[in-house]
PDB file of C-alpha atoms and ligand atoms in Angstrom:
ATOM      1  CA  MET A   1       0.022  -0.140   0.026  1.00 98.00           C
ATOM      2  CA  ARG A   2       1.270   3.558  -0.785  1.00 98.00           C
ATOM      3  CA  LEU A   3      -0.447   6.239   1.294  1.00 98.00           C
ATOM      4  CA  THR A   4      -0.127  10.065   0.245  1.00 98.00           C
ATOM      5  CA  PHE A   5      -1.351  13.077   2.166  1.00 98.00           C
ATOM      6  CA  HIS A   6      -2.828  15.845   0.075  1.00 98.00           C
ATOM      7  CA  GLY A   7      -4.154  17.487   3.255  1.00 98.00           C
ATOM      8  CA  ALA A   8      -3.293  17.292   6.850  1.00 98.00           C
ATOM      9  CA  ARG A   9      -4.941  20.425   8.448  1.00 98.00           C
ATOM     10  CA  GLY A  10      -8.033  20.333  10.643  1.00 97.00           C
ATOM     11  CA  SER A  11     -11.098  22.388  10.580  1.00 97.00           C
ATOM     12  CA  PHE A  12     -10.093  25.223   8.034  1.00 98.00           C
ATOM     13  CA  PRO A  13      -7.515  25.609   5.163  1.00 98.00           C
ATOM     14  CA  VAL A  14      -4.659  27.808   5.965  1.00 98.00           C
ATOM     15  CA  ALA A  15      -1.885  29.430   3.853  1.00 98.00           C
ATOM     16  CA  GLY A  16       1.243  31.850   4.395  1.00 98.00           C
ATOM     17  CA  PRO A  17       4.766  31.541   5.552  1.00 98.00           C
ATOM     18  CA  ASN A  18       4.028  29.880   8.875  1.00 97.00           C
ATOM     19  CA  PHE A  19       2.313  26.984   7.184  1.00 98.00           C
ATOM     20  CA  THR A  20       4.774  25.767   4.463  1.00 98.00           C
ATOM     21  CA  ARG A  21       6.285  22.656   6.210  1.00 98.00           C
ATOM     22  CA  PHE A  22       3.038  20.878   6.971  1.00 98.00           C
ATOM     23  CA  GLY A  23       0.781  22.528   4.381  1.00 98.00           C
ATOM     24  CA  GLY A  24      -2.624  24.167   4.799  1.00 98.00           C
ATOM     25  CA  GLN A  25      -5.008  21.929   2.792  1.00 98.00           C
ATOM     26  CA  THR A  26      -7.556  20.036   4.793  1.00 98.00           C
ATOM     27  CA  THR A  27      -7.945  16.267   5.068  1.00 98.00           C
ATOM     28  CA  CYS A  28      -7.561  14.206   1.779  1.00 98.00           C
ATOM     29  CA  LEU A  29      -5.589  11.046   1.288  1.00 98.00           C
ATOM     30  CA  GLU A  30      -4.751   8.796  -1.584  1.00 98.00           C
ATOM     31  CA  LEU A  31      -4.329   5.008  -0.925  1.00 98.00           C
ATOM     32  CA  ARG A  32      -2.864   3.142  -3.992  1.00 98.00           C
ATOM     33  CA  LEU A  33      -2.513  -0.661  -4.247  1.00 98.00           C
ATOM     34  CA  ALA A  34      -1.860  -2.693  -7.184  1.00 96.00           C
ATOM     35  CA  GLY A  35      -5.023  -4.185  -8.706  1.00 93.00           C
ATOM     36  CA  LEU A  36      -7.204  -1.433  -7.165  1.00 96.00           C
ATOM     37  CA  ALA A  37      -8.538   1.946  -8.664  1.00 97.00           C
ATOM     38  CA  PRO A  38      -7.059   4.894  -6.945  1.00 98.00           C
ATOM     39  CA  LEU A  39      -8.765   5.270  -3.490  1.00 98.00           C
ATOM     40  CA  VAL A  40      -9.340   8.705  -2.048  1.00 98.00           C
ATOM     41  CA  ILE A  41     -10.041   9.124   1.588  1.00 98.00           C
ATOM     42  CA  ASP A  42     -12.120  12.186   2.315  1.00 98.00           C
ATOM     43  CA  GLY A  43     -12.485  15.293   0.342  1.00 98.00           C
ATOM     44  CA  GLY A  44     -11.154  18.219   2.155  1.00 98.00           C
ATOM     45  CA  SER A  45      -9.367  21.154   0.173  1.00 98.00           C
ATOM     46  CA  GLY A  46      -6.514  18.942  -0.825  1.00 98.00           C
ATOM     47  CA  ALA A  47      -8.954  17.090  -3.059  1.00 98.00           C
ATOM     48  CA  ARG A  48      -8.536  19.826  -5.716  1.00 98.00           C
ATOM     49  CA  GLU A  49      -4.956  18.941  -6.393  1.00 98.00           C
ATOM     50  CA  LEU A  50      -5.548  15.215  -6.230  1.00 98.00           C
ATOM     51  CA  GLY A  51      -8.284  15.450  -8.741  1.00 98.00           C
ATOM     52  CA  ARG A  52      -6.053  17.186 -11.081  1.00 98.00           C
ATOM     53  CA  ARG A  53      -3.277  14.429 -10.863  1.00 98.00           C
ATOM     54  CA  LEU A  54      -5.983  11.644 -11.173  1.00 98.00           C
ATOM     55  CA  LEU A  55      -7.358  13.331 -14.272  1.00 98.00           C
ATOM     56  CA  ALA A  56      -3.781  13.441 -15.926  1.00 98.00           C
ATOM     57  CA  GLU A  57      -3.248   9.932 -15.128  1.00 97.00           C
ATOM     58  CA  GLY A  58      -6.676   9.019 -16.605  1.00 96.00           C
ATOM     59  CA  ALA A  59      -7.548   6.058 -14.530  1.00 91.00           C
ATOM     60  CA  GLY A  60     -11.199   6.530 -15.347  1.00 97.00           C
ATOM     61  CA  GLU A  61     -12.269   5.317 -11.942  1.00 97.00           C
ATOM     62  CA  THR A  62     -12.093   6.430  -8.342  1.00 98.00           C
ATOM     63  CA  LEU A  63     -13.060   5.028  -5.074  1.00 98.00           C
ATOM     64  CA  LEU A  64     -14.071   7.725  -2.633  1.00 98.00           C
ATOM     65  CA  LEU A  65     -14.461   6.685   1.115  1.00 98.00           C
ATOM     66  CA  MET A  66     -15.805   9.325   3.409  1.00 98.00           C
ATOM     67  CA  THR A  67     -15.258   9.143   7.225  1.00 98.00           C
ATOM     68  CA  HIS A  68     -18.023  11.731   7.577  1.00 98.00           C
ATOM     69  CA  LEU A  69     -19.329  14.848   6.124  1.00 97.00           C
ATOM     70  CA  HIS A  70     -18.071  17.837   8.093  1.00 97.00           C
ATOM     71  CA  TRP A  71     -17.231  20.686   5.869  1.00 94.00           C
ATOM     72  CA  ASP A  72     -13.293  20.360   6.248  1.00 98.00           C
ATOM     73  CA  HIS A  73     -13.635  16.715   4.895  1.00 98.00           C
ATOM     74  CA  THR A  74     -15.787  17.753   1.950  1.00 97.00           C
ATOM     75  CA  MET A  75     -15.051  21.242   0.870  1.00 97.00           C
ATOM     76  CA  GLY A  76     -12.715  20.071  -1.943  1.00 98.00           C
ATOM     77  CA  LEU A  77     -15.341  17.955  -3.682  1.00 97.00           C
ATOM     78  CA  PRO A  78     -16.914  20.692  -5.606  1.00 97.00           C
ATOM     79  CA  PHE A  79     -13.500  21.097  -7.174  1.00 97.00           C
ATOM     80  CA  PHE A  80     -12.614  17.403  -7.534  1.00 98.00           C
ATOM     81  CA  GLY A  81     -12.164  17.104 -11.349  1.00 98.00           C
ATOM     82  CA  PRO A  82     -13.133  13.514 -11.743  1.00 98.00           C
ATOM     83  CA  LEU A  83     -16.640  14.311 -10.917  1.00 98.00           C
ATOM     84  CA  TYR A  84     -16.815  16.487 -14.131  1.00 98.00           C
ATOM     85  CA  ALA A  85     -15.092  13.830 -16.252  1.00 98.00           C
ATOM     86  CA  PRO A  86     -17.561  12.138 -18.853  1.00 97.00           C
ATOM     87  CA  GLY A  87     -17.281   8.533 -18.620  1.00 96.00           C
ATOM     88  CA  TRP A  88     -15.563   8.546 -15.183  1.00 98.00           C
ATOM     89  CA  ARG A  89     -16.846   6.352 -12.419  1.00 98.00           C
ATOM     90  CA  VAL A  90     -16.822   7.417  -8.736  1.00 98.00           C
ATOM     91  CA  ARG A  91     -17.797   4.903  -6.308  1.00 97.00           C
ATOM     92  CA  LEU A  92     -18.682   6.396  -2.904  1.00 97.00           C
ATOM     93  CA  GLY A  93     -18.229   4.440   0.353  1.00 97.00           C
ATOM     94  CA  GLY A  94     -17.661   4.543   4.123  1.00 97.00           C
ATOM     95  CA  TRP A  95     -20.108   6.997   5.715  1.00 96.00           C
ATOM     96  CA  PRO A  96     -23.538   5.702   4.837  1.00 94.00           C
ATOM     97  CA  ARG A  97     -24.936   8.977   3.619  1.00 93.00           C
ATOM     98  CA  ALA A  98     -21.962   9.960   1.683  1.00 95.00           C
ATOM     99  CA  LEU A  99     -23.901  10.401  -1.595  1.00 94.00           C
ATOM    100  CA  ALA A 100     -26.637  12.614  -0.071  1.00 92.00           C
ATOM    101  CA  GLY A 101     -24.000  14.768   1.758  1.00 92.00           C
ATOM    102  CA  LEU A 102     -22.101  15.084  -1.579  1.00 93.00           C
ATOM    103  CA  ALA A 103     -25.216  15.965  -3.535  1.00 93.00           C
ATOM    104  CA  GLY A 104     -26.196  18.658  -0.875  1.00 90.00           C
ATOM    105  CA  MET A 105     -22.959  20.587  -1.637  1.00 91.00           C
ATOM    106  CA  PHE A 106     -24.266  21.511  -5.157  1.00 90.00           C
ATOM    107  CA  GLY A 107     -26.777  24.019  -5.990  1.00 78.00           C
ATOM    108  CA  ARG A 108     -30.193  22.697  -6.708  1.00 74.00           C
ATOM    109  CA  VAL A 109     -32.758  25.541  -5.963  1.00 74.00           C
ATOM    110  CA  GLU A 110     -32.634  29.011  -7.311  1.00 75.00           C
ATOM    111  CA  GLY A 111     -31.290  31.383  -4.548  1.00 74.00           C
ATOM    112  CA  LEU A 112     -30.206  28.581  -2.192  1.00 76.00           C
ATOM    113  CA  GLY A 113     -27.467  27.158  -4.135  1.00 77.00           C
ATOM    114  CA  ARG A 114     -24.073  26.618  -2.462  1.00 81.00           C
ATOM    115  CA  PHE A 115     -22.206  26.179  -5.706  1.00 90.00           C
ATOM    116  CA  PRO A 116     -23.081  27.189  -9.226  1.00 91.00           C
ATOM    117  CA  VAL A 117     -23.190  23.685 -10.788  1.00 92.00           C
ATOM    118  CA  GLU A 118     -26.178  21.402  -9.942  1.00 91.00           C
ATOM    119  CA  PHE A 119     -25.328  17.816  -8.817  1.00 93.00           C
ATOM    120  CA  GLY A 120     -27.349  16.418 -11.843  1.00 92.00           C
ATOM    121  CA  GLN A 121     -25.027  18.218 -14.182  1.00 94.00           C
ATOM    122  CA  LEU A 122     -21.879  16.289 -13.051  1.00 97.00           C
ATOM    123  CA  ALA A 123     -20.734  14.318 -15.786  1.00 98.00           C
ATOM    124  CA  ALA A 124     -19.179  11.410 -14.000  1.00 98.00           C
ATOM    125  CA  ARG A 125     -21.312   8.295 -13.054  1.00 98.00           C
ATOM    126  CA  ILE A 126     -21.508   8.675  -9.250  1.00 97.00           C
ATOM    127  CA  VAL A 127     -22.934   6.006  -7.196  1.00 96.00           C
ATOM    128  CA  GLN A 128     -23.042   4.936  -3.537  1.00 94.00           C
ATOM    129  CA  ASP A 129     -22.075   1.180  -3.173  1.00 92.00           C
ATOM    130  CA  PRO A 130     -23.896   0.090  -0.009  1.00 92.00           C
ATOM    131  CA  ALA A 131     -21.353  -2.786   0.331  1.00 94.00           C
ATOM    132  CA  LEU A 132     -18.865  -0.229   0.893  1.00 95.00           C
ATOM    133  CA  ALA A 133     -20.533   1.136   4.048  1.00 93.00           C
ATOM    134  CA  ALA A 134     -20.468  -2.337   5.827  1.00 94.00           C
ATOM    135  CA  PRO A 135     -18.327  -2.754   8.957  1.00 96.00           C
ATOM    136  CA  ARG A 136     -16.155  -5.062   6.866  1.00 98.00           C
ATOM    137  CA  PHE A 137     -15.702  -5.150   3.138  1.00 98.00           C
ATOM    138  CA  LYS A 138     -13.391  -6.142   0.433  1.00 97.00           C
ATOM    139  CA  LEU A 139     -12.033  -4.032  -2.429  1.00 95.00           C
ATOM    140  CA  GLY A 140     -10.134  -6.253  -4.664  1.00 93.00           C
ATOM    141  CA  PRO A 141      -6.904  -7.182  -2.563  1.00 95.00           C
ATOM    142  CA  LEU A 142      -7.844  -4.805   0.159  1.00 98.00           C
ATOM    143  CA  GLU A 143      -9.631  -5.730   3.400  1.00 98.00           C
ATOM    144  CA  VAL A 144     -11.471  -2.692   4.930  1.00 98.00           C
ATOM    145  CA  ARG A 145     -12.950  -2.700   8.345  1.00 98.00           C
ATOM    146  CA  THR A 146     -14.741   0.468  10.080  1.00 98.00           C
ATOM    147  CA  THR A 147     -15.495   1.412  13.474  1.00 98.00           C
ATOM    148  CA  PRO A 148     -17.555   4.427  15.032  1.00 98.00           C
ATOM    149  CA  LEU A 149     -15.587   7.232  16.420  1.00 98.00           C
ATOM    150  CA  ASN A 150     -16.120   9.692  19.211  1.00 98.00           C
ATOM    151  CA  HIS A 151     -17.062  12.802  17.264  1.00 98.00           C
ATOM    152  CA  PRO A 152     -19.903  15.237  17.180  1.00 97.00           C
ATOM    153  CA  GLN A 153     -22.711  13.772  14.828  1.00 96.00           C
ATOM    154  CA  GLY A 154     -20.375  10.633  14.124  1.00 97.00           C
ATOM    155  CA  ALA A 155     -17.398   9.624  12.156  1.00 98.00           C
ATOM    156  CA  ILE A 156     -15.830   6.408  11.151  1.00 98.00           C
ATOM    157  CA  GLY A 157     -12.356   5.048  11.476  1.00 98.00           C
ATOM    158  CA  LEU A 158     -10.946   2.757   8.814  1.00 98.00           C
ATOM    159  CA  ARG A 159      -8.466  -0.042   8.943  1.00 98.00           C
ATOM    160  CA  PHE A 160      -6.909  -1.258   5.727  1.00 98.00           C
ATOM    161  CA  GLU A 161      -5.121  -4.635   5.077  1.00 98.00           C
ATOM    162  CA  ALA A 162      -3.436  -6.075   2.246  1.00 98.00           C
ATOM    163  CA  HIS A 163      -0.563  -8.573   1.678  1.00 96.00           C
ATOM    164  CA  GLY A 164      -0.005  -8.868   5.474  1.00 97.00           C
ATOM    165  CA  ARG A 165       0.291  -5.233   6.167  1.00 98.00           C
ATOM    166  CA  ALA A 166      -2.179  -2.999   7.828  1.00 98.00           C
ATOM    167  CA  LEU A 167      -2.896   0.806   8.126  1.00 98.00           C
ATOM    168  CA  ALA A 168      -5.472   2.465  10.318  1.00 98.00           C
ATOM    169  CA  PHE A 169      -6.790   6.084   9.575  1.00 98.00           C
ATOM    170  CA  ILE A 170      -8.557   7.512  12.677  1.00 98.00           C
ATOM    171  CA  SER A 171      -9.623  11.209  12.174  1.00 92.00           C
ATOM    172  CA  ASP A 172     -11.571  12.866  13.503  1.00 93.00           C
ATOM    173  CA  ASN A 173     -11.773  11.346  16.977  1.00 98.00           C
ATOM    174  CA  GLU A 174     -11.831  12.425  20.591  1.00 98.00           C
ATOM    175  CA  LEU A 175      -9.931   9.729  22.550  1.00 98.00           C
ATOM    176  CA  ASP A 176     -11.913   9.564  25.978  1.00 98.00           C
ATOM    177  CA  PRO A 177     -11.400   6.574  28.184  1.00 97.00           C
ATOM    178  CA  ALA A 178     -15.220   6.731  29.073  1.00 97.00           C
ATOM    179  CA  ALA A 179     -16.354   6.492  25.628  1.00 97.00           C
ATOM    180  CA  ALA A 180     -17.381   3.176  24.117  1.00 97.00           C
ATOM    181  CA  ALA A 181     -15.996   4.132  20.774  1.00 98.00           C
ATOM    182  CA  SER A 182     -12.530   4.691  22.378  1.00 98.00           C
ATOM    183  CA  GLN A 183     -12.372   1.616  24.495  1.00 98.00           C
ATOM    184  CA  ARG A 184     -12.739  -0.440  20.982  1.00 98.00           C
ATOM    185  CA  LEU A 185      -9.868   1.475  19.307  1.00 98.00           C
ATOM    186  CA  PRO A 186      -6.942  -0.620  20.834  1.00 98.00           C
ATOM    187  CA  ARG A 187      -8.349  -3.717  19.470  1.00 98.00           C
ATOM    188  CA  PHE A 188      -9.370  -2.108  16.057  1.00 98.00           C
ATOM    189  CA  CYS A 189      -5.875  -0.895  15.675  1.00 98.00           C
ATOM    190  CA  GLN A 190      -4.009  -3.755  16.990  1.00 98.00           C
ATOM    191  CA  GLY A 191      -0.789  -4.498  15.352  1.00 96.00           C
ATOM    192  CA  VAL A 192      -1.144  -2.060  12.450  1.00 98.00           C
ATOM    193  CA  ASP A 193       2.133  -1.030  10.695  1.00 98.00           C
ATOM    194  CA  VAL A 194       0.930   2.625  10.444  1.00 98.00           C
ATOM    195  CA  LEU A 195      -1.762   4.472  12.492  1.00 98.00           C
ATOM    196  CA  VAL A 196      -2.768   7.991  11.383  1.00 98.00           C
ATOM    197  CA  HIS A 197      -4.528   9.669  14.146  1.00 98.00           C
ATOM    198  CA  ASP A 198      -5.984  13.088  15.050  1.00 98.00           C
ATOM    199  CA  ALA A 199      -3.639  15.065  17.196  1.00 98.00           C
ATOM    200  CA  GLN A 200      -5.252  18.722  16.924  1.00 98.00           C
ATOM    201  CA  PHE A 201      -4.607  19.742  20.457  1.00 98.00           C
ATOM    202  CA  GLU A 202      -2.129  20.056  23.284  1.00 98.00           C
ATOM    203  CA  PRO A 203      -2.946  17.897  26.469  1.00 98.00           C
ATOM    204  CA  ASP A 204      -3.429  21.311  28.409  1.00 98.00           C
ATOM    205  CA  GLU A 205      -5.968  22.402  25.752  1.00 98.00           C
ATOM    206  CA  MET A 206      -8.267  19.528  26.227  1.00 98.00           C
ATOM    207  CA  PRO A 207     -10.291  20.663  29.171  1.00 97.00           C
ATOM    208  CA  ALA A 208     -11.528  23.654  27.267  1.00 98.00           C
ATOM    209  CA  ARG A 209     -12.026  21.543  24.135  1.00 97.00           C
ATOM    210  CA  LYS A 210     -13.978  18.719  25.713  1.00 96.00           C
ATOM    211  CA  GLY A 211     -16.626  17.328  23.307  1.00 97.00           C
ATOM    212  CA  TRP A 212     -15.221  18.928  20.177  1.00 97.00           C
ATOM    213  CA  GLY A 213     -14.397  15.523  18.896  1.00 98.00           C
ATOM    214  CA  HIS A 214     -10.555  15.814  18.627  1.00 98.00           C
ATOM    215  CA  SER A 215      -7.584  14.482  20.493  1.00 98.00           C
ATOM    216  CA  ASP A 216      -4.186  15.567  21.913  1.00 98.00           C
ATOM    217  CA  TRP A 217      -1.100  14.141  20.914  1.00 98.00           C
ATOM    218  CA  ARG A 218      -0.535  12.308  24.264  1.00 98.00           C
ATOM    219  CA  SER A 219      -3.693  10.336  23.900  1.00 98.00           C
ATOM    220  CA  ALA A 220      -2.777   9.420  20.382  1.00 98.00           C
ATOM    221  CA  VAL A 221       0.616   8.185  21.625  1.00 98.00           C
ATOM    222  CA  GLU A 222      -0.926   6.253  24.505  1.00 98.00           C
ATOM    223  CA  LEU A 223      -3.239   4.441  21.891  1.00 98.00           C
ATOM    224  CA  ALA A 224      -0.448   3.717  19.512  1.00 98.00           C
ATOM    225  CA  ARG A 225       1.285   2.054  22.486  1.00 98.00           C
ATOM    226  CA  ALA A 226      -1.588   0.072  23.791  1.00 98.00           C
ATOM    227  CA  ALA A 227      -2.202  -1.284  20.209  1.00 98.00           C
ATOM    228  CA  GLY A 228       1.302  -2.172  19.389  1.00 98.00           C
ATOM    229  CA  VAL A 229       1.688   0.066  16.536  1.00 98.00           C
ATOM    230  CA  GLY A 230       4.959   0.411  14.427  1.00 96.00           C
ATOM    231  CA  ARG A 231       4.568   4.081  13.374  1.00 98.00           C
ATOM    232  CA  LEU A 232       2.149   6.948  14.375  1.00 98.00           C
ATOM    233  CA  ILE A 233       1.459   9.769  12.108  1.00 98.00           C
ATOM    234  CA  LEU A 234      -0.149  12.693  13.641  1.00 98.00           C
ATOM    235  CA  THR A 235      -2.630  14.694  11.706  1.00 98.00           C
ATOM    236  CA  HIS A 236      -5.629  17.137  11.668  1.00 98.00           C
ATOM    237  CA  HIS A 237      -3.190  19.805  12.732  1.00 98.00           C
ATOM    238  CA  ASP A 238      -4.950  22.917  14.359  1.00 98.00           C
ATOM    239  CA  PRO A 239      -5.296  25.734  11.827  1.00 98.00           C
ATOM    240  CA  ASP A 240      -3.853  28.058  14.526  1.00 98.00           C
ATOM    241  CA  ARG A 241      -0.761  25.805  14.876  1.00 98.00           C
ATOM    242  CA  VAL A 242       2.191  27.294  13.008  1.00 98.00           C
ATOM    243  CA  ASP A 243       5.038  24.943  11.709  1.00 98.00           C
ATOM    244  CA  ASP A 244       7.171  25.440  14.640  1.00 98.00           C
ATOM    245  CA  GLN A 245       4.388  24.466  16.987  1.00 98.00           C
ATOM    246  CA  VAL A 246       3.734  21.319  15.067  1.00 98.00           C
ATOM    247  CA  GLU A 247       7.276  20.503  15.107  1.00 98.00           C
ATOM    248  CA  ALA A 248       7.141  20.889  18.942  1.00 98.00           C
ATOM    249  CA  ILE A 249       4.293  18.625  19.293  1.00 98.00           C
ATOM    250  CA  VAL A 250       6.239  15.908  17.394  1.00 98.00           C
ATOM    251  CA  GLU A 251       9.249  16.297  19.482  1.00 98.00           C
ATOM    252  CA  LYS A 252       7.087  15.841  22.615  1.00 98.00           C
ATOM    253  CA  ALA A 253       5.311  12.862  21.212  1.00 98.00           C
ATOM    254  CA  ARG A 254       8.509  11.173  20.328  1.00 98.00           C
ATOM    255  CA  ARG A 255       9.823  11.539  23.812  1.00 98.00           C
ATOM    256  CA  ALA A 256       6.419  10.265  25.062  1.00 98.00           C
ATOM    257  CA  ALA A 257       6.602   7.388  22.670  1.00 98.00           C
ATOM    258  CA  GLY A 258       9.925   5.750  23.384  1.00 94.00           C
ATOM    259  CA  PRO A 259      12.122   4.026  21.144  1.00 95.00           C
ATOM    260  CA  ARG A 260       9.981   1.423  19.680  1.00 95.00           C
ATOM    261  CA  LEU A 261       7.165   3.782  18.231  1.00 98.00           C
ATOM    262  CA  LEU A 262       8.266   6.149  15.401  1.00 98.00           C
ATOM    263  CA  VAL A 263       6.242   9.364  15.424  1.00 98.00           C
ATOM    264  CA  GLN A 264       5.935  11.957  12.797  1.00 98.00           C
ATOM    265  CA  ALA A 265       3.474  14.716  11.526  1.00 98.00           C
ATOM    266  CA  ALA A 266       1.657  14.387   8.411  1.00 98.00           C
ATOM    267  CA  HIS A 267       2.166  17.008   5.817  1.00 98.00           C
ATOM    268  CA  VAL A 268       0.854  17.655   2.263  1.00 98.00           C
ATOM    269  CA  GLY A 269       3.034  15.501  -0.134  1.00 98.00           C
ATOM    270  CA  LEU A 270       4.014  13.006   2.555  1.00 98.00           C
ATOM    271  CA  THR A 271       3.997   9.472   1.021  1.00 98.00           C
ATOM    272  CA  VAL A 272       4.331   6.308   3.216  1.00 98.00           C
ATOM    273  CA  GLU A 273       4.872   2.621   1.737  1.00 98.00           C
ATOM    274  CA  ILE A 274       3.156   0.303   3.944  1.00 98.00           C
TER     275      ILE A 274
HETATM  276 ZN1   ZN B 301     -15.302  16.470  11.756  1.00 96.64          ZN
END
C-alpha cells in the first residue's frame, strides 16, 4: 500500500509563510495498491490538487471513502475534477450518507445554491455502493474494516489490510477513556504498521475543548502504544498551529513514545509505503 497525504490540516485551510512545512490543505488522502482503482479518503481542500493528478493519469475510476461529512472533509469535492469527467466512475463508500452529503454541496434551488453547478449536471457516473458502508468489506486485494468514532454527529475510523500489512486511519476522533468508541480502538488498531491519528490539540488544551471531537498528541501516543503500532502519524493539525508548533508537538510525542514507536506529523506530499 502507498499512502499519500494531500491535506493534513483540521477544521479550515490555512496559507502563508508559517504553514509551509505541514501545508494548509484540509484532510484528503490517497491510497494506492496494485489491482485497485485509486482510493481517495475524504474530500477536504486537498482533493482539488489530487483530482487534477488523477485526471492527468486518466484512470477513469475513483473510489471515494468518506469518514463523515463535516465541511473540512468535503469542501474540496466541488473542485474534484473526476466528478466532471464524462465516462468517469466514482464509487462512494464509508459514511452511509456520503452520496446525499455530496449532492447537498451543489446548487439545486434558485437562490439557495451553495455552488453554481447542480449535482445532476456532473458528468461522472457517481454511485454509492452500499457494500462499501458495511463494517467489513473487500476491495479487490484490500480488506477494509470500519469502527464508529467519538465525534459530534459521528464519524468512522478505517482499517486497511493487504498482503500482510495494515494501516489504520482515525480522524476525527476524541479519545476519551469513558467513551465506548474509544474503548474499542486498541483492538481495532491492534498491530497495524501505521496508525494515522487526530492530534489537533495539546494535552493542556483538552479541558476547554472537551466534546469537540478531537484528540491531543499524548492520547494518540497512548493508543499507539496500547495497540502495538509501529509508526504513528499525527494529523488534523489545528489551523492556529504554525509549523514550529507542530514540530514541537512531534518532539514531545517522540519523547513520550519511546524508542519502539516511530512518530511523525503528516504534511502535504508525505508518502508512506506500508
Ligand atoms: Zn469532523
